[in-house]
Coordinates of C-alpha atoms and ligand atoms in Angstrom, one line a residue:
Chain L
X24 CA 36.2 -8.9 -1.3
X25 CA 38.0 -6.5 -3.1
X26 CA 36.8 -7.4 -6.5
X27 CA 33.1 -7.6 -5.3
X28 CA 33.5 -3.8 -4.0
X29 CA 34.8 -3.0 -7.3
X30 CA 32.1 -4.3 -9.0
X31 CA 29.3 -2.6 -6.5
X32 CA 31.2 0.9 -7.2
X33 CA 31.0 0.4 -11.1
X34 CA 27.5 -1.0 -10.8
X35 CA 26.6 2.4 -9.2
X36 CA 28.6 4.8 -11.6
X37 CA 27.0 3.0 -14.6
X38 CA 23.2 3.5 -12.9
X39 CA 22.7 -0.2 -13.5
X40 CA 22.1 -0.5 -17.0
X41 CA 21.2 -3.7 -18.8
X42 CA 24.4 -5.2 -20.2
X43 CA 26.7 -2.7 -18.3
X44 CA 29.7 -3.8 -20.3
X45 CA 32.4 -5.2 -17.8
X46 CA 30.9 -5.5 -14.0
X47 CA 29.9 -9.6 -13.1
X48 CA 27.4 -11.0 -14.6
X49 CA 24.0 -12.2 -12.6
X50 CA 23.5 -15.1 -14.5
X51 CA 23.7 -18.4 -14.9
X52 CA 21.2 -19.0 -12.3
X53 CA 20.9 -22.8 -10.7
X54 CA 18.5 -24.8 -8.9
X55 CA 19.5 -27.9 -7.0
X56 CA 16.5 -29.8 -5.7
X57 CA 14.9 -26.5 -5.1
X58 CA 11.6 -26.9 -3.3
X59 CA 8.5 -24.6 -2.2
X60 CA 5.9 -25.9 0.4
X61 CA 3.0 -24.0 2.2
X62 CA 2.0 -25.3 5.4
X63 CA 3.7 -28.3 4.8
X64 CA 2.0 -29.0 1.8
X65 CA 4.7 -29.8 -1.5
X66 CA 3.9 -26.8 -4.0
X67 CA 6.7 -27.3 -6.2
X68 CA 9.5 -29.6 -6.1
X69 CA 12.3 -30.7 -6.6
X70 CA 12.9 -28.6 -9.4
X71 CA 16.8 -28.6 -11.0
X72 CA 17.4 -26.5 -13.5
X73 CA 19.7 -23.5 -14.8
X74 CA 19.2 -20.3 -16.3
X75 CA 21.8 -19.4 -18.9
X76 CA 23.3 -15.9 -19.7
X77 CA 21.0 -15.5 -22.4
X78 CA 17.4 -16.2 -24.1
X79 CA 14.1 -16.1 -23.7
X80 CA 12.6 -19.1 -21.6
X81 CA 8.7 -19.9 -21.6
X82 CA 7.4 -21.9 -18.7
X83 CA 4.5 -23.7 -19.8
X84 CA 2.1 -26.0 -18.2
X85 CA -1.4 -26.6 -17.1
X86 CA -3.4 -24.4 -14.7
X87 CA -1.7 -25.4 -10.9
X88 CA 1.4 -26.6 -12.4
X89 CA 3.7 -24.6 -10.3
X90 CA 4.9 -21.8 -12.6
X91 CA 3.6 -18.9 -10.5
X92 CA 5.5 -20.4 -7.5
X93 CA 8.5 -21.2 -9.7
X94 CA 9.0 -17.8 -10.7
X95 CA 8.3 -16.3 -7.8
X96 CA 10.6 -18.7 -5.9
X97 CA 13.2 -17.7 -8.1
X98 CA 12.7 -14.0 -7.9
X99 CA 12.9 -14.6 -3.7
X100 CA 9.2 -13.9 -3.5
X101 CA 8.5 -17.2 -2.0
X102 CA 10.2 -19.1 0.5
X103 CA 12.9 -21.8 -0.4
X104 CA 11.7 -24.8 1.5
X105 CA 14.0 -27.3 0.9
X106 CA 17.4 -27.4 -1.9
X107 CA 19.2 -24.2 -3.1
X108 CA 19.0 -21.4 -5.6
X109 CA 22.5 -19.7 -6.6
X110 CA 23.0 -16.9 -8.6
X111 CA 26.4 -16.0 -9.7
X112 CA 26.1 -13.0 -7.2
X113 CA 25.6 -13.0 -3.3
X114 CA 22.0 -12.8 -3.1
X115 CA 21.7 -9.1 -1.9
X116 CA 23.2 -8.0 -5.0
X117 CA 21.4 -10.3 -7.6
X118 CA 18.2 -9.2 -5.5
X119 CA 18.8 -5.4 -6.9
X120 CA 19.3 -6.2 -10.8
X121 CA 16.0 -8.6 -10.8
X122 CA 12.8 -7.4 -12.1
X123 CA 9.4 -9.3 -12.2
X124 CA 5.6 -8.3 -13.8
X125 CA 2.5 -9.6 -11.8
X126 CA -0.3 -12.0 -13.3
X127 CA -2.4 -8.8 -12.1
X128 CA -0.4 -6.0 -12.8
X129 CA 0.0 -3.9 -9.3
X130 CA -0.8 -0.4 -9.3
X131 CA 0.3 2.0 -7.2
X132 CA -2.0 5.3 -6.5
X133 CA 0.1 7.5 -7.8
X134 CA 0.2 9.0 -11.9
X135 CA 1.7 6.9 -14.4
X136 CA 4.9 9.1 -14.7
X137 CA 5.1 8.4 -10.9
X138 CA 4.4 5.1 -11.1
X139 CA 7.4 4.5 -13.7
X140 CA 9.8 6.6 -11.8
X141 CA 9.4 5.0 -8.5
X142 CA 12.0 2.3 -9.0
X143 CA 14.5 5.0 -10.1
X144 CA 13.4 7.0 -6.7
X145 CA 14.2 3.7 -4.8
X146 CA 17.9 3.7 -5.6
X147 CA 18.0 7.1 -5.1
X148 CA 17.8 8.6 -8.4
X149 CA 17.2 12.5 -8.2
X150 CA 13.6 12.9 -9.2
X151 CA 14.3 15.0 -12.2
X152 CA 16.2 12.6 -13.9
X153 CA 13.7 10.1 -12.8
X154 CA 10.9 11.4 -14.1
X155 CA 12.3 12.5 -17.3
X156 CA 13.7 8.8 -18.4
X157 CA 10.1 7.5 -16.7
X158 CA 8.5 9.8 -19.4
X159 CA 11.0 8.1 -22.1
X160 CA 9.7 5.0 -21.3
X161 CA 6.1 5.6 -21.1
X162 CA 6.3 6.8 -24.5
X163 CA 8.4 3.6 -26.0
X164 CA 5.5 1.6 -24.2
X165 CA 3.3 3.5 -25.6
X166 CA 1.7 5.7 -23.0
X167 CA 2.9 9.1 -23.7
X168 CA -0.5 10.3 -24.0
X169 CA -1.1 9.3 -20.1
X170 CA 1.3 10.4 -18.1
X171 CA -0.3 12.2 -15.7
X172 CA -3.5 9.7 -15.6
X173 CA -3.5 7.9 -11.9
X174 CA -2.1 4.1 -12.5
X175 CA -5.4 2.4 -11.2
X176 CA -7.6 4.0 -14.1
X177 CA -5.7 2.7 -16.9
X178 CA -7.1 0.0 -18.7
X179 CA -6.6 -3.6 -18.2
X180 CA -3.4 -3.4 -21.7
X181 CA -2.3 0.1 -20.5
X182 CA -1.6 -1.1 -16.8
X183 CA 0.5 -3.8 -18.1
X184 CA 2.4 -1.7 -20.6
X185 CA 3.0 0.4 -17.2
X186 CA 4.0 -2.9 -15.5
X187 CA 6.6 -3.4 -17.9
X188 CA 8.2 0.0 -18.2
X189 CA 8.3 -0.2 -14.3
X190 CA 10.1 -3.4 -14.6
X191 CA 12.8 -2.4 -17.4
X192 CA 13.5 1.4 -16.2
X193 CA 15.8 0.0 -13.8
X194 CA 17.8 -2.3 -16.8
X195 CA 17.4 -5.4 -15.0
X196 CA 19.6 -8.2 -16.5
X197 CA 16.4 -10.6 -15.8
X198 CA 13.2 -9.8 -16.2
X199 CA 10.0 -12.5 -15.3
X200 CA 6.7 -12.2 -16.2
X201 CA 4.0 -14.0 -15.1
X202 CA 1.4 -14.3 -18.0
X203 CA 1.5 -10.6 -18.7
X204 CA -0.8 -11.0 -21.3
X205 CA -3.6 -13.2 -20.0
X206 CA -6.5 -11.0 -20.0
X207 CA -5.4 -8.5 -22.9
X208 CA -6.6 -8.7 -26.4
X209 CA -4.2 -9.3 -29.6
X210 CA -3.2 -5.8 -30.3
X211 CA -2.2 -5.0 -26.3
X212 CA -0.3 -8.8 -26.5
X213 CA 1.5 -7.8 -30.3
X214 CA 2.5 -4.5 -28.7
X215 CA 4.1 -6.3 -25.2
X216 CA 5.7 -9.0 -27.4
X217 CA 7.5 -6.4 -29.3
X218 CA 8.7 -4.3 -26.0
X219 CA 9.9 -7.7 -24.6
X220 CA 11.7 -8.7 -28.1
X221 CA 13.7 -5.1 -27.5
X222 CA 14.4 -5.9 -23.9
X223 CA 15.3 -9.2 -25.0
X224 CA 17.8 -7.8 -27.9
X225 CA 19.2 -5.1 -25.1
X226 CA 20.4 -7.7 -23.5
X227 CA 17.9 -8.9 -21.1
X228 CA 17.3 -12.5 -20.1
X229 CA 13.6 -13.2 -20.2
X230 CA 11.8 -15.9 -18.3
X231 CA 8.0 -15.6 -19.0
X232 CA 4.9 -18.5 -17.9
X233 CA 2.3 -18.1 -20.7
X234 CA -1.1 -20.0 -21.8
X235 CA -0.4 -19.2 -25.2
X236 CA 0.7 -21.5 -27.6
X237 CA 1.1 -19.1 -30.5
X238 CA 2.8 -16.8 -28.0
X239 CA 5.2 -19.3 -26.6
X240 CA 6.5 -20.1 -30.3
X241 CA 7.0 -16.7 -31.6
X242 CA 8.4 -15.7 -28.3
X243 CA 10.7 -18.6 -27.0
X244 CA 14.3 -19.6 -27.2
X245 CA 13.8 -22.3 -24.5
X246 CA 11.5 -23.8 -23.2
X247 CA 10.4 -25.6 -19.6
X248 CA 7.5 -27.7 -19.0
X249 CA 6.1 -27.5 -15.8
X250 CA 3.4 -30.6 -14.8
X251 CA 2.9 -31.5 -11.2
X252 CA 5.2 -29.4 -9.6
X253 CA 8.4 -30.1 -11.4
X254 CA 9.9 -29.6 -14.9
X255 CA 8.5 -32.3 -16.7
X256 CA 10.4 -31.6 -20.1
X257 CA 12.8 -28.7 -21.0
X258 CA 14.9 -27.8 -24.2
X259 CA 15.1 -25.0 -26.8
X260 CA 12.3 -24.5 -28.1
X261 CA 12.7 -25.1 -31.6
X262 CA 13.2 -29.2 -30.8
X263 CA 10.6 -28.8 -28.1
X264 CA 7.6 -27.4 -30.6
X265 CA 8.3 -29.8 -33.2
X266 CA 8.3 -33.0 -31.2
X267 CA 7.5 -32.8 -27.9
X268 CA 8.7 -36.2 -25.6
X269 CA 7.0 -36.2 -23.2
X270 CA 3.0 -37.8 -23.6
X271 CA 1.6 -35.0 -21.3
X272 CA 3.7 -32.7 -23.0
X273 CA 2.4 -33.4 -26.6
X274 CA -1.2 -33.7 -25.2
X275 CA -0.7 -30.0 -24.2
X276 CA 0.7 -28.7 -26.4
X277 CA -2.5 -30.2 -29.0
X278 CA -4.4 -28.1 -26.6
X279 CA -6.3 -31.3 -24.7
X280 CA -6.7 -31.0 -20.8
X281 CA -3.9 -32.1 -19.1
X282 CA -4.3 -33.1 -15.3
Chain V
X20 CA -43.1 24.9 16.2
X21 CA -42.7 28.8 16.1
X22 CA -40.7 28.9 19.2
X23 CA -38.3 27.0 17.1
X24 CA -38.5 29.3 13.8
X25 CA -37.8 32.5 16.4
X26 CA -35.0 30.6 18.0
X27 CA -33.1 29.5 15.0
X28 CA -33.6 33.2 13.3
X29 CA -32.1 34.2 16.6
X30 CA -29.4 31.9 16.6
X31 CA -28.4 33.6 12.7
X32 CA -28.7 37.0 14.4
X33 CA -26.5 36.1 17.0
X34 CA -24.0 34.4 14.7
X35 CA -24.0 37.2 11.6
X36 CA -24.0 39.8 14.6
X37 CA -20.5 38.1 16.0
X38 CA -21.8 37.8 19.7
X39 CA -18.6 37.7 21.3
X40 CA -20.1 34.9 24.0
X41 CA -21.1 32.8 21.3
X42 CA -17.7 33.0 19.3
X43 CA -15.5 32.7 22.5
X44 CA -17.5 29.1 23.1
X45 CA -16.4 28.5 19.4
X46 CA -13.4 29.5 19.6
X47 CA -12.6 27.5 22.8
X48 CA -14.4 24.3 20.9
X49 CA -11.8 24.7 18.1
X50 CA -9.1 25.2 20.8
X51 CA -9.6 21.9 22.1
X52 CA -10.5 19.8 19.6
X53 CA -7.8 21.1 17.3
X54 CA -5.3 20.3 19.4
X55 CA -6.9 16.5 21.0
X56 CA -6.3 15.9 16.8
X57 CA -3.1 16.8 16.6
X58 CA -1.9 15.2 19.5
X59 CA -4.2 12.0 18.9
X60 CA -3.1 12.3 14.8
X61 CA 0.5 12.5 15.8
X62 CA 0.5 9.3 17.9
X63 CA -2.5 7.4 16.3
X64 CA -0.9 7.5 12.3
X65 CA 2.1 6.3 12.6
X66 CA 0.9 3.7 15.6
X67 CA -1.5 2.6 13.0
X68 CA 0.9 2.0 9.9
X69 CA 3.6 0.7 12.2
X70 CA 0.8 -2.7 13.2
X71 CA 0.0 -2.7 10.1
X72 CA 3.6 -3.7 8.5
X73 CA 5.1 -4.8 11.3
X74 CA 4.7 -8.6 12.4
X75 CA 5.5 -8.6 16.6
X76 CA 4.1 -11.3 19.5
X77 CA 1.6 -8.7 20.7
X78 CA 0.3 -7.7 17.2
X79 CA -3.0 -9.1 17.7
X80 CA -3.7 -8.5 21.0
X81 CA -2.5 -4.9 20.6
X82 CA -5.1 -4.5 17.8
X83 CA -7.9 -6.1 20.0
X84 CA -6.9 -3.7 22.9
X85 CA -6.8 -0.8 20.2
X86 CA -10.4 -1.9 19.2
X87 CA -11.9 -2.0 22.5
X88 CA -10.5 1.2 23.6
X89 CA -12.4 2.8 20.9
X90 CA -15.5 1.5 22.5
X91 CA -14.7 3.2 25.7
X92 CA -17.6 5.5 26.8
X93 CA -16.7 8.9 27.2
X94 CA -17.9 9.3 30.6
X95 CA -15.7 6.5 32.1
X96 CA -12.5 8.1 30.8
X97 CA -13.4 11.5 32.1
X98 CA -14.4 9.8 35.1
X99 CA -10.6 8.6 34.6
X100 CA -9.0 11.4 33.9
X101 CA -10.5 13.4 36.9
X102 CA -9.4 10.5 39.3
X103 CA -5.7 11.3 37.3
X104 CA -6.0 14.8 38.1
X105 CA -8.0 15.5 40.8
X106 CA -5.5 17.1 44.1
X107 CA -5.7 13.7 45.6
X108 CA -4.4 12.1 42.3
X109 CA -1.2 11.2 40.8
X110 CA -1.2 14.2 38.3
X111 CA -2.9 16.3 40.9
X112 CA 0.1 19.1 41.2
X113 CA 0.2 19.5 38.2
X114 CA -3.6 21.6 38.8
X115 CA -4.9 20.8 35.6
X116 CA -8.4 20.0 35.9
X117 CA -11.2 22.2 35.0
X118 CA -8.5 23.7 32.2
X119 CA -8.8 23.5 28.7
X120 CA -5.8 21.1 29.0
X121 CA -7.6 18.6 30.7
X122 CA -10.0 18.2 28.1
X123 CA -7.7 18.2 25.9
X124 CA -6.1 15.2 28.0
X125 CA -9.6 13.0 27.5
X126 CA -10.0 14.0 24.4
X127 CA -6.9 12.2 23.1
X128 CA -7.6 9.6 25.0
X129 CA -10.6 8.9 23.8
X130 CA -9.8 9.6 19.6
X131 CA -6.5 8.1 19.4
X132 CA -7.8 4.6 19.5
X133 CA -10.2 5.9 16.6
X134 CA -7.3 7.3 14.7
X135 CA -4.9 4.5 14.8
X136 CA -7.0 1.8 14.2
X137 CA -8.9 4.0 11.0
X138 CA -5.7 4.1 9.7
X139 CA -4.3 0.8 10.9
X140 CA -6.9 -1.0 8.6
X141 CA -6.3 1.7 5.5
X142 CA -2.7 0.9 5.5
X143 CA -3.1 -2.8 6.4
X144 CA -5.5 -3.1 3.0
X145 CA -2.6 -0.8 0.9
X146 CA -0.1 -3.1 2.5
X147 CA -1.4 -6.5 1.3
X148 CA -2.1 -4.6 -2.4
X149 CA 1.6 -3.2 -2.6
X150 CA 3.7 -6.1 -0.7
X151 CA 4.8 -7.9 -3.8
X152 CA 5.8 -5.1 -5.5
X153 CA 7.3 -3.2 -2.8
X154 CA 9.5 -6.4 -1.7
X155 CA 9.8 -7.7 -5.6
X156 CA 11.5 -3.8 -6.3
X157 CA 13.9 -4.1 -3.1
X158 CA 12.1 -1.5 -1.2
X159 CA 13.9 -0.5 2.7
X160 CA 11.7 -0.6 5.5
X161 CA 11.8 2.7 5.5
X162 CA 10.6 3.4 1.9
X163 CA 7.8 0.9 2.3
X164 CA 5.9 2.7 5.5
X165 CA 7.0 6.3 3.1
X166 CA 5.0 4.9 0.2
X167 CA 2.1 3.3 2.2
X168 CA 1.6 6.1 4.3
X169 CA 2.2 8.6 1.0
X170 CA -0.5 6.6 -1.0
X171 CA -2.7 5.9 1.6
X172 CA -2.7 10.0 2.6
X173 CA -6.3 10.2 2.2
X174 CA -7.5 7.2 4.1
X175 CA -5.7 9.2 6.9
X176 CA -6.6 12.2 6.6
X177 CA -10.1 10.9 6.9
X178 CA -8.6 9.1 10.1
X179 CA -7.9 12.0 11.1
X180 CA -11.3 14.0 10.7
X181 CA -13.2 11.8 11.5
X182 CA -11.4 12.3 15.0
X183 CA -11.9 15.8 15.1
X184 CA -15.7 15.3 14.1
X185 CA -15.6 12.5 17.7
X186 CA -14.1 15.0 19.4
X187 CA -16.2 18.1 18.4
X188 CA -19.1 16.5 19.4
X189 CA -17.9 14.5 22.5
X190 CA -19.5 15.9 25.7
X191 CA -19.3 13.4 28.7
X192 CA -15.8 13.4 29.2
X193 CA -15.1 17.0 29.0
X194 CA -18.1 18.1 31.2
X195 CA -16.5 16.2 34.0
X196 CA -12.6 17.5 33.6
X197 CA -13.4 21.1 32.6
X198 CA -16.4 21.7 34.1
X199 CA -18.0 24.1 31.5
X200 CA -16.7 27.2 33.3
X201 CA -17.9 30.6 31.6
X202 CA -15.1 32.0 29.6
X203 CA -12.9 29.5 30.6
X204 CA -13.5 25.5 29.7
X205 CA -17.0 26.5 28.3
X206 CA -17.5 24.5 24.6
X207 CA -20.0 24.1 22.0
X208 CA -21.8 21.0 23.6
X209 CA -21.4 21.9 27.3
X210 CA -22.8 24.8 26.6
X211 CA -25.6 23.8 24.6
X212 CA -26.6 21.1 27.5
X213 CA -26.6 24.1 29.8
X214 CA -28.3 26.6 27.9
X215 CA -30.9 24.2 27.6
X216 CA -31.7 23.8 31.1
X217 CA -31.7 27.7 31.9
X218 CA -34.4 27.9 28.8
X219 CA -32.0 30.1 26.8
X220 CA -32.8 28.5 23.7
X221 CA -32.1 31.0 21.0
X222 CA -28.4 30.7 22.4
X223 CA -28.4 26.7 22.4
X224 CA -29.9 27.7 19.0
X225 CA -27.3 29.1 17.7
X226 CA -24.8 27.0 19.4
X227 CA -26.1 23.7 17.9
X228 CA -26.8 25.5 14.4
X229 CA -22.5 25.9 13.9
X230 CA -21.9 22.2 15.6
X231 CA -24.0 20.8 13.1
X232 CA -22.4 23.1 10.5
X233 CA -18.9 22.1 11.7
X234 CA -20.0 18.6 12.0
X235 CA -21.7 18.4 8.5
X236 CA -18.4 20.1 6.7
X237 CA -16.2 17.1 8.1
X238 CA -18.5 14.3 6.7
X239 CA -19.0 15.7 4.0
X240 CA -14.8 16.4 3.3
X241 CA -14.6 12.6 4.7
X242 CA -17.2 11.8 2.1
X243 CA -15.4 13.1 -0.8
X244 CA -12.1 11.8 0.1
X245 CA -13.4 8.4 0.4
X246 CA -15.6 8.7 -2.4
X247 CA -12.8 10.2 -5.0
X248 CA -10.5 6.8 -3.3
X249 CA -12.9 4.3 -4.8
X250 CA -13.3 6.2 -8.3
X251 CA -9.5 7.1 -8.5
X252 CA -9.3 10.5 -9.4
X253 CA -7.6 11.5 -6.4
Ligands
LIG15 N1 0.1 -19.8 -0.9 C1 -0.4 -21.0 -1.3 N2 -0.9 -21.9 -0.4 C2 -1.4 -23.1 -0.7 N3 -1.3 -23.6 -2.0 C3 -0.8 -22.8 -2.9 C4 -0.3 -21.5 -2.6 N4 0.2 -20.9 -3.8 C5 0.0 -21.8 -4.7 N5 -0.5 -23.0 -4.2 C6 -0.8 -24.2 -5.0 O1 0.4 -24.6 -5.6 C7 0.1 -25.1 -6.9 C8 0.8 -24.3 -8.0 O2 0.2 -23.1 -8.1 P1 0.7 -22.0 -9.2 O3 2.2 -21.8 -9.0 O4 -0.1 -20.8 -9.0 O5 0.4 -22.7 -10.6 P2 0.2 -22.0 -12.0 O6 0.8 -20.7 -11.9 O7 1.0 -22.9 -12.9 O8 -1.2 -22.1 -12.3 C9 -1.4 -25.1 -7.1 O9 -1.9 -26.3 -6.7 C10 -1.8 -24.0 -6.1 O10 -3.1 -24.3 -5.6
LIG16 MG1 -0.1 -18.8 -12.3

């Protein structure tokens, strides 16, 4: 008790920054016959699986494969039906250094300095400070021209880019993202890429679901297949591009339709 | 057609003129409505936001109720209210019918359904847009209903005028529980349906000239606000 009090009180004094030197780490992260129904009805499951201190993961896997619900079941956005999911925190805690970025990025009607504070403003950052390190980040993501622009204008890239800053202002030590870059052309998904790779190198662990293949292998230090429901195939990434070994995987990943 | 034409240029006269009958009905119009809002606001917003995020066994039913008392005709809940406060009723001490406060009494009555369920369904639709986010960034309870009702400030401030606009106009129920007394419960639409039966129709002229003025300004504030909510700049 008296070690996880010490660790809330240094977690606090360092304004939970990624990689905060000393306190207990968040991670690894494990699933034991974790399962996610709706009505009933299996959505994903059982999935086993653990997330290690560090790296970039890719979930891959055909459309209705389960990597929406996976991540969001891991993040505690969806129910735990059935098995259990263990972070090397309590919960409450791992809950507060977690961040996540939406398929379609949510935007709240506020400005886009506002928008990037607001997570700062949550833990009670004084609004100054909040504001100032919000306007840091819109510039490293590239939106230092918008501040004061409401969220909900921005285009389709920009409100992204303003997902993402959201998401790391806080220095999570895990950060998901559910194809952030779905709908954006190459430049907007170059410029993402290369915020993620400097999350990644702060010391961020990184568990992403993408469509793309070229993505995935610039992008990926491990890799989980997702078909059915469940991890069909996982491994790092390098062993997993060259020679997939799994049938369904390989079909994918030659880009033929997988069922 | 010129009876008209001389009525509404007296109506002006009487208006730029300040005729002290015609601004005391105003005044006491304002008066009442004014406060019915604030009252009505100060019960109906946060009613509203608090069905909209909270889940609770009566939710539903709650709403339904909410959504057929805005349906009540204004003449049955002065009808009500008189019974409340007539001497032989339950409130009848109290001697407030035929005051301004007992208008003010049906007027809340009758706009806070409007307000809380306006806002209700502003902060329900902001709700299902934010939830994710709000639960996915750890928000409290209490910083989720701050943010929703923050961000969603002009869906209730429209809630909220287009209450006043109900109750500016409303004229059943406060006919019956004040009575349209001269210089004392007498308002813009009492007046007017009064002025029109004694034939003084410059004066209901000029009386229906700043309710349509005062109604027209609200729609057209509600107007923008909703309009600028669809194309964000707001
Ligand atoms: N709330 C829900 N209710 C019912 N079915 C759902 C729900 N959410 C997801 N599903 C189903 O679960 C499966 C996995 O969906 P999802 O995780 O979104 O897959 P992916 O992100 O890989 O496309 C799909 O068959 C989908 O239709
Ligand atoms: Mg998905």
């Amino acid at each position: 008790m008296s070690t996880l009090a010490g660790t809330l009180a240094t977690g606090a004094a360092q304004g939970c920054e990624a990689g905060a030197g000393t306190r207990q780490p968040l991670l690894p992260l494990v699933l034991e016959r974790a399962e996610a129904r709706a009505r009933g009805k299996l959505l994903i499951g059982p999935v086993d699986l653990t997330l290690g201190r560090s790296g970039f993961t890719i979930v891959m896997g055909p459309n209705g494969s389960g990597k929406t619900t996976l991540l969001r079941l891991m993040h505690g956005l969806q129910r735990l039906s059935a098995g259990t999911i263990r972070w090397n925190l309590p919960e409450p805690i791992a809950r507060k250094r977690q961040a996540y970025v939406f398929q379609a990025p949510i935007m709240m009607r506020r400005s886009v300095l506002d928008s990037i504070a607001y997570p700062l403003l949550l833990r009670g950052t004084p609004r100054s400070e909040a504001r100032a390190r919000a306007a840091d980040w819109a510039v490293r993501v590239g939106l230092g021209a918008a501040l004061h622009r409401p969220a909900p204008v921005l285009s389709g890239g920009e409100k992204q880019k303003l997902a993402l800053a959201r998401a790391l202002i806080g220095g999570p030590e895990i950060l998901f993202l559910d194809e952030p870059c779905a709908n954006l052309d190459g430049r907007a998904t170059r410029e993402i890429e290369t915020i993620l790779l400097d999350a990644r190198a702060g010391g961020t662990r990184i568990v992403m679901a993408t469509h793309d293949m070229g993505q995935a292998r610039r992008l990926a230090s491990e890799v989980l297949f997702l078909y059915g429901g469940r991890v069909h195939e996982s491994g790092a990434a390098k062993g997993f591009f060259a020679a997939p070994e799994t049938p369904e995987a390989r079909a994918f990943m030659n880009g033929e339709i997988v069922e | 057609m010129d009876s008209i034409l001389q009525g509404l240029g007296q109506a002006f006269w009487l208006i730029i003129t300040f005729d002290p009958d015609l601004y005391e009905i105003i005044a006491m119009s304002l008066r009442v409505s004014l406060s019915a809002v604030l009252v009505a606001s100060a019960i109906g917003l946060p009613l509203g936001a608090w069905l909209a995020v909270n889940r609770f066994r009566w939710r539903r039913t709650t709403i339904a109720v909410l959504n057929a008392l805005m349906g009540l005709p204004p003449v049955v809940v002065g009808l009500f209210v008189y019974l409340l406060l007539s001497r032989s009723g339950p409130f009848g001490v109290l001697g407030l019918l035929f005051t301004p406060s007992a208008m003010i009494i049906a007027q809340v009555i009758i706009i806070t359904p409007l307000i809380a369920s306006i806002s209700h369904q502003a902060i329900r639709d902001l709700w299902a847009e934010y939830h994710d986010l709000l639960i996915s960034m750890n928000a409290t309870r209490g910083q989720r209903i701050r943010a929703l009702l923050w961000d969603g400030r002009r869906a209730l401030l429209t809630a909220t005028l287009a209450g006043f606009g109900r109750a500016i106009g409303e004229v059943g129920a406060i006919m019956i529980v004040g009575g349209s007394i001269e210089h004392s419960t007498r308002v813009l639409t009492t007046a007017i349906a009064l002025e029109t039966s004694k034939g003084n129709l410059e004066f209901a002229l000029g009386l229906g000239v700043v309710l349509i003025a005062l109604a027209v300004a609200v729609n057209m504030t509600i107007h923008g606000l909703s309009g600028t909510e669809r194309a964000p700049a707001w």
